[in-house]
Short mmCIF file of C-alpha atoms in Angstrom, two decimals:
data_model
loop_
_atom_site.label_atom_id
_atom_site.label_comp_id
_atom_site.label_asym_id
_atom_site.label_seq_id
_atom_site.Cartn_x
_atom_site.Cartn_y
_atom_site.Cartn_z
CA MET A 1 -9.72 -29.30 92.15
CA HIS A 2 -10.08 -29.42 88.38
CA PRO A 3 -10.29 -26.52 85.90
CA THR A 4 -13.77 -25.60 84.66
CA ASP A 5 -14.74 -27.58 81.58
CA THR A 6 -16.61 -25.04 79.45
CA ARG A 7 -17.29 -27.76 76.88
CA ASP A 8 -19.84 -29.19 79.30
CA PRO A 9 -23.26 -27.56 78.58
CA GLN A 10 -24.22 -28.01 82.23
CA TYR A 11 -21.57 -25.41 83.06
CA TYR A 12 -23.72 -22.70 81.49
CA HIS A 13 -26.81 -23.94 83.30
CA ARG A 14 -25.05 -23.52 86.61
CA VAL A 15 -23.42 -20.15 86.11
CA VAL A 16 -24.73 -18.28 83.04
CA ASP A 17 -28.50 -18.57 82.75
CA CYS A 18 -28.88 -16.54 79.55
CA GLN A 19 -26.15 -18.49 77.76
CA TRP A 20 -27.72 -21.77 78.78
CA ALA A 21 -31.16 -20.66 77.56
CA CYS A 22 -29.74 -19.74 74.13
CA PRO A 23 -30.03 -22.80 71.84
CA ALA A 24 -26.63 -21.91 70.36
CA HIS A 25 -25.11 -21.19 73.82
CA THR A 26 -23.82 -17.86 72.52
CA ASN A 27 -21.44 -16.17 74.96
CA VAL A 28 -23.88 -13.44 75.94
CA PRO A 29 -21.97 -11.82 78.85
CA GLU A 30 -18.79 -11.46 76.83
CA TYR A 31 -20.37 -9.98 73.71
CA ILE A 32 -22.22 -7.44 75.86
CA ARG A 33 -18.96 -6.52 77.60
CA LEU A 34 -17.36 -5.98 74.21
CA ILE A 35 -20.22 -3.70 73.16
CA ALA A 36 -19.84 -1.73 76.40
CA ASP A 37 -16.18 -1.23 75.47
CA GLY A 38 -17.16 -0.03 72.01
CA LYS A 39 -15.72 -3.16 70.38
CA TYR A 40 -18.62 -3.80 68.03
CA THR A 41 -16.64 -5.75 65.45
CA GLU A 42 -15.21 -8.09 68.09
CA SER A 43 -18.69 -8.56 69.55
CA TYR A 44 -20.12 -9.41 66.13
CA MET A 45 -17.42 -11.97 65.43
CA LEU A 46 -17.90 -13.55 68.86
CA ASN A 47 -21.60 -13.89 68.05
CA ARG A 48 -20.76 -15.42 64.71
CA GLU A 49 -18.80 -18.23 66.34
CA SER A 50 -22.04 -19.81 67.56
CA ASN A 51 -24.53 -18.44 65.01
CA VAL A 52 -23.62 -17.23 61.56
CA PHE A 53 -26.47 -14.70 61.25
CA PRO A 54 -26.10 -12.16 64.11
CA GLY A 55 -27.70 -9.31 62.15
CA ILE A 56 -30.66 -11.46 61.15
CA LEU A 57 -31.21 -12.90 64.61
CA GLY A 58 -30.78 -9.45 66.15
CA ARG A 59 -34.04 -8.62 64.38
CA THR A 60 -35.96 -11.90 64.40
CA CYS A 61 -34.84 -14.10 67.30
CA ASP A 62 -37.49 -15.23 69.78
CA ARG A 63 -35.09 -14.32 72.59
CA PRO A 64 -35.17 -17.35 74.92
CA CYS A 65 -32.16 -15.79 76.65
CA GLU A 66 -34.08 -12.79 77.99
CA PRO A 67 -36.59 -14.59 80.26
CA ALA A 68 -33.56 -16.34 81.77
CA CYS A 69 -31.68 -13.08 82.37
CA ARG A 70 -30.63 -12.64 86.00
CA ARG A 71 -31.41 -8.95 85.90
CA THR A 72 -35.10 -9.83 86.32
CA ARG A 73 -34.29 -10.95 89.86
CA VAL A 74 -33.69 -7.34 90.87
CA GLU A 75 -35.49 -5.30 88.17
CA ASP A 76 -38.64 -5.64 86.09
CA GLU A 77 -36.97 -5.95 82.68
CA PRO A 78 -34.13 -8.18 81.43
CA VAL A 79 -31.09 -6.91 79.57
CA ALA A 80 -32.05 -6.27 75.92
CA ILE A 81 -29.80 -9.11 74.78
CA CYS A 82 -31.28 -9.50 71.31
CA ARG A 83 -31.27 -5.81 70.48
CA LEU A 84 -27.66 -5.60 71.60
CA LYS A 85 -26.85 -8.33 69.10
CA ARG A 86 -28.31 -6.05 66.44
CA VAL A 87 -26.27 -3.14 67.79
CA ALA A 88 -23.08 -5.14 67.25
CA ALA A 89 -24.20 -6.07 63.73
CA ASP A 90 -25.18 -2.53 62.74
CA LEU A 91 -22.13 -0.76 64.18
CA ARG A 92 -19.37 -3.24 63.36
CA GLY A 93 -16.55 -2.34 61.02
CA GLU A 94 -15.15 -4.16 57.99
CA ILE A 95 -14.88 -7.88 58.67
CA ASP A 96 -13.90 -9.47 55.34
CA HIS A 97 -10.42 -10.24 56.67
CA LEU A 98 -11.93 -11.91 59.76
CA LEU A 99 -14.37 -14.23 58.02
CA PRO A 100 -13.55 -17.92 57.44
CA LYS A 101 -12.02 -18.69 54.05
CA ALA A 102 -12.25 -21.70 51.80
CA ALA A 103 -9.44 -24.18 52.36
CA VAL A 104 -6.58 -23.91 49.87
CA GLU A 105 -6.25 -27.68 49.79
CA LYS A 106 -9.49 -29.59 49.24
CA ASN A 107 -10.05 -32.92 50.94
CA GLY A 108 -11.85 -34.41 47.93
CA LYS A 109 -15.17 -34.85 49.74
CA ARG A 110 -18.39 -33.55 48.17
CA ILE A 111 -21.45 -32.62 50.24
CA ALA A 112 -24.98 -32.16 48.85
CA LEU A 113 -27.16 -29.67 50.73
CA ILE A 114 -30.88 -29.63 49.94
CA GLY A 115 -32.37 -26.20 50.49
CA ALA A 116 -30.62 -22.83 50.74
CA GLY A 117 -32.07 -21.78 54.07
CA PRO A 118 -30.24 -21.06 57.33
CA ALA A 119 -29.49 -24.71 58.11
CA SER A 120 -27.73 -25.52 54.83
CA LEU A 121 -25.90 -22.20 54.79
CA THR A 122 -24.59 -22.84 58.29
CA VAL A 123 -23.35 -26.28 57.26
CA ALA A 124 -21.56 -24.76 54.26
CA ASN A 125 -20.00 -22.09 56.49
CA ASP A 126 -18.52 -24.78 58.73
CA LEU A 127 -17.44 -27.33 56.11
CA ILE A 128 -15.90 -25.25 53.33
CA PRO A 129 -12.97 -24.04 55.49
CA LEU A 130 -12.26 -27.72 56.23
CA GLY A 131 -11.78 -28.50 52.55
CA TYR A 132 -15.20 -29.89 51.65
CA HIS A 133 -16.92 -29.00 48.37
CA CYS A 134 -20.52 -27.98 49.14
CA THR A 135 -23.28 -28.03 46.53
CA ILE A 136 -26.68 -26.54 47.40
CA PHE A 137 -29.87 -27.43 45.54
CA GLU A 138 -32.54 -24.74 45.97
CA ALA A 139 -36.06 -24.89 44.54
CA LEU A 140 -36.44 -21.08 44.47
CA PRO A 141 -34.50 -18.55 42.37
CA LYS A 142 -32.81 -17.00 45.44
CA PRO A 143 -31.35 -18.30 48.72
CA GLY A 144 -32.64 -17.68 52.22
CA GLY A 145 -35.57 -20.04 52.60
CA LEU A 146 -38.11 -18.95 55.18
CA MET A 147 -35.92 -15.98 56.14
CA ARG A 148 -36.56 -14.51 52.70
CA THR A 149 -40.08 -15.70 51.90
CA ASN A 150 -41.92 -15.67 55.22
CA ILE A 151 -40.40 -12.94 57.38
CA PRO A 152 -41.70 -9.51 56.25
CA SER A 153 -39.06 -7.07 55.06
CA PHE A 154 -40.13 -4.48 57.63
CA ARG A 155 -38.76 -6.90 60.23
CA LEU A 156 -35.83 -8.27 58.24
CA PRO A 157 -34.53 -5.85 55.58
CA VAL A 158 -33.40 -7.55 52.39
CA GLU A 159 -29.98 -5.87 52.52
CA VAL A 160 -29.26 -7.41 55.94
CA LEU A 161 -30.31 -10.83 54.68
CA GLU A 162 -28.24 -10.56 51.50
CA GLU A 163 -25.12 -9.35 53.30
CA GLU A 164 -24.97 -12.14 55.86
CA MET A 165 -25.82 -14.86 53.36
CA GLY A 166 -23.19 -13.42 51.02
CA MET A 167 -20.50 -13.96 53.66
CA ILE A 168 -21.11 -17.69 53.21
CA LEU A 169 -21.99 -17.92 49.53
CA ASN A 170 -18.88 -15.95 48.58
CA MET A 171 -16.70 -18.65 50.13
CA GLY A 172 -17.24 -20.71 47.00
CA VAL A 173 -20.50 -22.58 47.53
CA GLU A 174 -21.85 -24.18 44.36
CA VAL A 175 -25.57 -23.36 44.19
CA HIS A 176 -28.18 -24.70 41.78
CA TYR A 177 -31.23 -22.43 41.93
CA ASN A 178 -34.66 -23.39 40.57
CA HIS A 179 -33.64 -26.98 41.21
CA CYS A 180 -36.20 -28.87 43.26
CA ILE A 181 -35.16 -32.27 44.60
CA ASP A 182 -38.28 -34.38 44.09
CA SER A 183 -36.64 -37.69 44.96
CA LEU A 184 -33.92 -38.13 47.53
CA LYS A 185 -33.46 -41.69 46.28
CA GLU A 186 -32.57 -40.47 42.80
CA LEU A 187 -30.01 -38.07 44.24
CA LEU A 188 -28.51 -40.85 46.33
CA ASP A 189 -28.46 -43.25 43.39
CA GLU A 190 -26.46 -40.77 41.31
CA GLY A 191 -23.62 -41.30 43.77
CA ASP A 192 -22.00 -37.93 43.11
CA PHE A 193 -21.68 -36.99 46.78
CA ASP A 194 -20.08 -38.38 49.91
CA ALA A 195 -22.73 -37.02 52.28
CA TYR A 196 -26.20 -35.46 52.06
CA PHE A 197 -27.79 -32.82 54.26
CA VAL A 198 -31.54 -32.18 54.11
CA GLY A 199 -32.18 -28.58 55.14
CA THR A 200 -35.63 -28.02 53.69
CA GLY A 201 -37.27 -26.79 56.89
CA ALA A 202 -40.90 -27.35 57.83
CA PRO A 203 -42.88 -24.18 57.05
CA LYS A 204 -46.40 -25.52 57.47
CA GLY A 205 -49.27 -23.50 58.92
CA LYS A 206 -52.29 -24.66 60.90
CA GLU A 207 -55.67 -25.24 59.29
CA LEU A 208 -58.95 -24.11 60.88
CA ASN A 209 -61.51 -26.72 59.93
CA ILE A 210 -64.80 -25.18 61.02
CA PRO A 211 -68.09 -24.76 59.10
CA GLY A 212 -67.81 -22.38 56.15
CA ARG A 213 -64.08 -22.91 55.64
CA THR A 214 -64.44 -24.50 52.21
CA GLU A 215 -67.14 -22.13 50.94
CA GLY A 216 -65.13 -19.04 51.91
CA ASP A 217 -61.81 -20.35 50.67
CA ALA A 218 -61.10 -17.44 48.32
CA ASN A 219 -60.88 -15.01 51.25
CA ILE A 220 -59.42 -17.30 53.89
CA HIS A 221 -55.68 -17.91 54.06
CA ILE A 222 -53.19 -19.93 56.10
CA GLY A 223 -50.91 -17.35 57.72
CA ILE A 224 -47.47 -18.64 56.76
CA GLU A 225 -48.60 -19.36 53.19
CA TRP A 226 -50.18 -15.91 52.95
CA LEU A 227 -46.91 -14.23 53.95
CA GLU A 228 -45.14 -16.21 51.25
CA SER A 229 -47.74 -15.08 48.69
CA ILE A 230 -47.01 -11.47 49.62
CA HIS A 231 -43.29 -12.01 49.08
CA PHE A 232 -43.84 -13.44 45.60
CA GLY A 233 -46.27 -10.65 44.68
CA HIS A 234 -49.33 -12.86 44.40
CA ILE A 235 -51.06 -10.67 47.00
CA ASP A 236 -50.52 -6.92 46.98
CA SER A 237 -53.65 -5.63 48.71
CA VAL A 238 -56.35 -6.61 51.19
CA GLY A 239 -59.77 -5.27 52.08
CA GLU A 240 -60.22 -2.74 54.84
CA HIS A 241 -61.52 -5.30 57.36
CA VAL A 242 -59.20 -8.13 58.37
CA LEU A 243 -59.47 -10.84 61.01
CA VAL A 244 -56.38 -12.75 62.09
CA ILE A 245 -57.18 -15.93 64.01
CA GLY A 246 -54.54 -16.87 66.56
CA VAL A 247 -51.97 -14.88 68.44
CA GLY A 248 -48.53 -16.31 67.68
CA ASN A 249 -45.63 -14.49 66.03
CA THR A 250 -46.87 -15.48 62.56
CA ALA A 251 -50.20 -13.84 63.41
CA MET A 252 -48.34 -10.66 64.36
CA ASP A 253 -46.55 -10.67 61.00
CA CYS A 254 -49.91 -11.16 59.27
CA CYS A 255 -51.71 -8.32 61.02
CA ARG A 256 -48.82 -5.89 60.54
CA SER A 257 -48.49 -6.89 56.88
CA SER A 258 -52.23 -6.30 56.46
CA LYS A 259 -51.73 -2.74 57.69
CA ARG A 260 -49.20 -2.16 54.94
CA LEU A 261 -51.47 -3.65 52.27
CA GLY A 262 -54.45 -1.41 52.92
CA GLY A 263 -56.15 -2.94 55.94
CA LYS A 264 -57.72 -0.40 58.28
CA ASP A 265 -59.89 -2.35 60.72
CA ILE A 266 -57.64 -5.22 61.77
CA LYS A 267 -58.53 -7.51 64.65
CA VAL A 268 -56.52 -10.37 66.12
CA MET A 269 -58.84 -12.97 67.64
CA ALA A 270 -57.32 -14.82 70.60
CA ARG A 271 -58.92 -17.95 71.98
CA LYS A 272 -57.48 -17.33 75.46
CA SER A 273 -56.36 -14.39 77.58
CA ARG A 274 -52.95 -12.71 77.50
CA PRO A 275 -51.10 -15.04 79.88
CA TYR A 276 -51.56 -17.78 77.26
CA PHE A 277 -50.45 -15.77 74.21
CA LYS A 278 -47.71 -17.44 72.19
CA ALA A 279 -46.55 -14.24 70.50
CA SER A 280 -43.50 -12.57 71.99
CA PRO A 281 -44.29 -9.48 74.12
CA TRP A 282 -42.32 -7.20 71.77
CA GLU A 283 -44.24 -8.53 68.76
CA LEU A 284 -47.53 -7.78 70.52
CA GLU A 285 -46.26 -4.32 71.42
CA ASP A 286 -45.29 -3.56 67.81
CA ALA A 287 -48.70 -4.69 66.54
CA GLU A 288 -50.64 -2.65 69.09
CA ASP A 289 -48.46 0.39 68.38
CA GLU A 290 -49.78 0.10 64.82
CA GLU A 291 -53.37 0.15 66.16
CA VAL A 292 -54.10 -3.53 65.70
CA GLU A 293 -56.90 -4.55 68.06
CA ILE A 294 -56.46 -7.80 69.99
CA LEU A 295 -59.66 -9.42 71.29
CA VAL A 296 -59.27 -12.12 73.93
CA ASP A 297 -61.45 -15.10 74.89
CA HIS A 298 -62.96 -15.53 71.42
CA SER A 299 -63.20 -19.13 70.21
CA PRO A 300 -63.97 -19.40 66.45
CA GLN A 301 -67.05 -21.47 65.62
CA CYS A 302 -67.84 -20.87 61.95
CA PHE A 303 -67.36 -18.65 58.93
CA VAL A 304 -70.58 -16.95 57.85
CA ILE A 305 -71.30 -17.30 54.14
CA GLU A 306 -74.16 -15.43 52.44
CA ASP A 307 -74.87 -15.75 48.72
CA GLY A 308 -71.50 -17.41 48.28
CA GLN A 309 -69.64 -14.53 49.93
CA LEU A 310 -67.75 -14.49 53.23
CA LYS A 311 -69.58 -12.04 55.48
CA GLY A 312 -68.00 -12.64 58.85
CA MET A 313 -67.38 -15.11 61.65
CA ILE A 314 -69.17 -16.32 64.73
CA PHE A 315 -67.19 -16.73 67.93
CA ASP A 316 -68.02 -18.21 71.29
CA LEU A 317 -67.22 -15.79 74.09
CA VAL A 318 -65.34 -17.89 76.60
CA LYS A 319 -63.91 -17.41 80.05
CA THR A 320 -60.77 -19.16 81.22
CA ASN A 321 -60.41 -20.62 84.68
CA HIS A 322 -56.67 -20.07 85.08
CA ALA A 323 -56.42 -22.45 88.03
CA ILE A 324 -57.35 -25.46 85.89
CA ALA A 325 -56.79 -23.96 82.39
CA PHE A 326 -60.39 -24.72 81.42
CA GLN A 327 -62.69 -22.58 79.30
CA HIS A 328 -66.47 -22.39 79.33
CA CYS A 329 -68.79 -20.56 76.96
CA GLU A 330 -70.52 -17.37 78.11
CA GLY A 331 -72.27 -16.42 74.86
CA ARG A 332 -71.61 -15.74 71.20
CA THR A 333 -70.64 -12.82 69.03
CA PHE A 334 -70.78 -12.15 65.29
CA ILE A 335 -68.11 -10.08 63.60
CA ASN A 336 -69.14 -9.01 60.12
CA PHE A 337 -67.86 -7.30 56.98
CA VAL A 338 -64.71 -9.37 56.93
CA HIS A 339 -63.00 -9.16 53.56
CA GLN A 340 -59.88 -11.12 54.36
CA VAL A 341 -59.02 -13.65 57.00
CA ALA A 342 -55.38 -14.58 57.57
#
């Protein structure tokens, strides 16, 4: 008989379903036990071993661990694993003395990190204590990437974001803000670094190329780009009537943001029925608690333009055969007086 090798990822698959489902393989059972014992600081630091943003993820994670939770075998709901992560983050004590520190002796190696989002910050967190000098090039005036520009502050408060990023930046990261890397080749040719990490992310939304899209462009927006425009102050209000096409988590951020920008009649148009929704159940719940209406089985066909103005949209009313995941049309509907479409 050999001792259990916890370095083998298959170990978690066999014995700890939630930990296996977590992409970072965070030690979920242990950090929950620590919370139960009132050891919030210890729980936070255990979380931080596998992911350096427990407070951020406690508010924004998609929670792949919870569908895997064994509690659902005997009860209807899983353990609230993600919210417990937030509990540890919110109730922890002072941790400055527990955080990793920059190495006293440098190893002489220089690392270039492109982008100041979660990926590059995590790399810096891991390499600086080993003696590496990390230099981040960020196109925007502040760090955070998509966490800052595309997640609404009502979901991720700025103070939480700043605090957890500061734990890394204060280790001595060299950051060049407002510095966009247009050519990786030029950076490589300069030869100033021993290694290069590209952490630019891929925040690209989906287009809806149906008739009327071009003519109504002024009032039609790609969701993820629209959220970014709100962050930068380019959009500070919307009309009373808003349609959000699609039902993923970005759509939930868009409809809830619309509420805060003056929208009153907000509808989320879903092509399929609820079993096919991509948005997390808790995101749907939050949106519906704010009186956002979700209409199912509506397939967008065209934007209606009259006298150069967007007046509404036409949808096919469809019905899904769940056995073969096939939809057929049962009629059409027109939704009018749409001032903004996200």
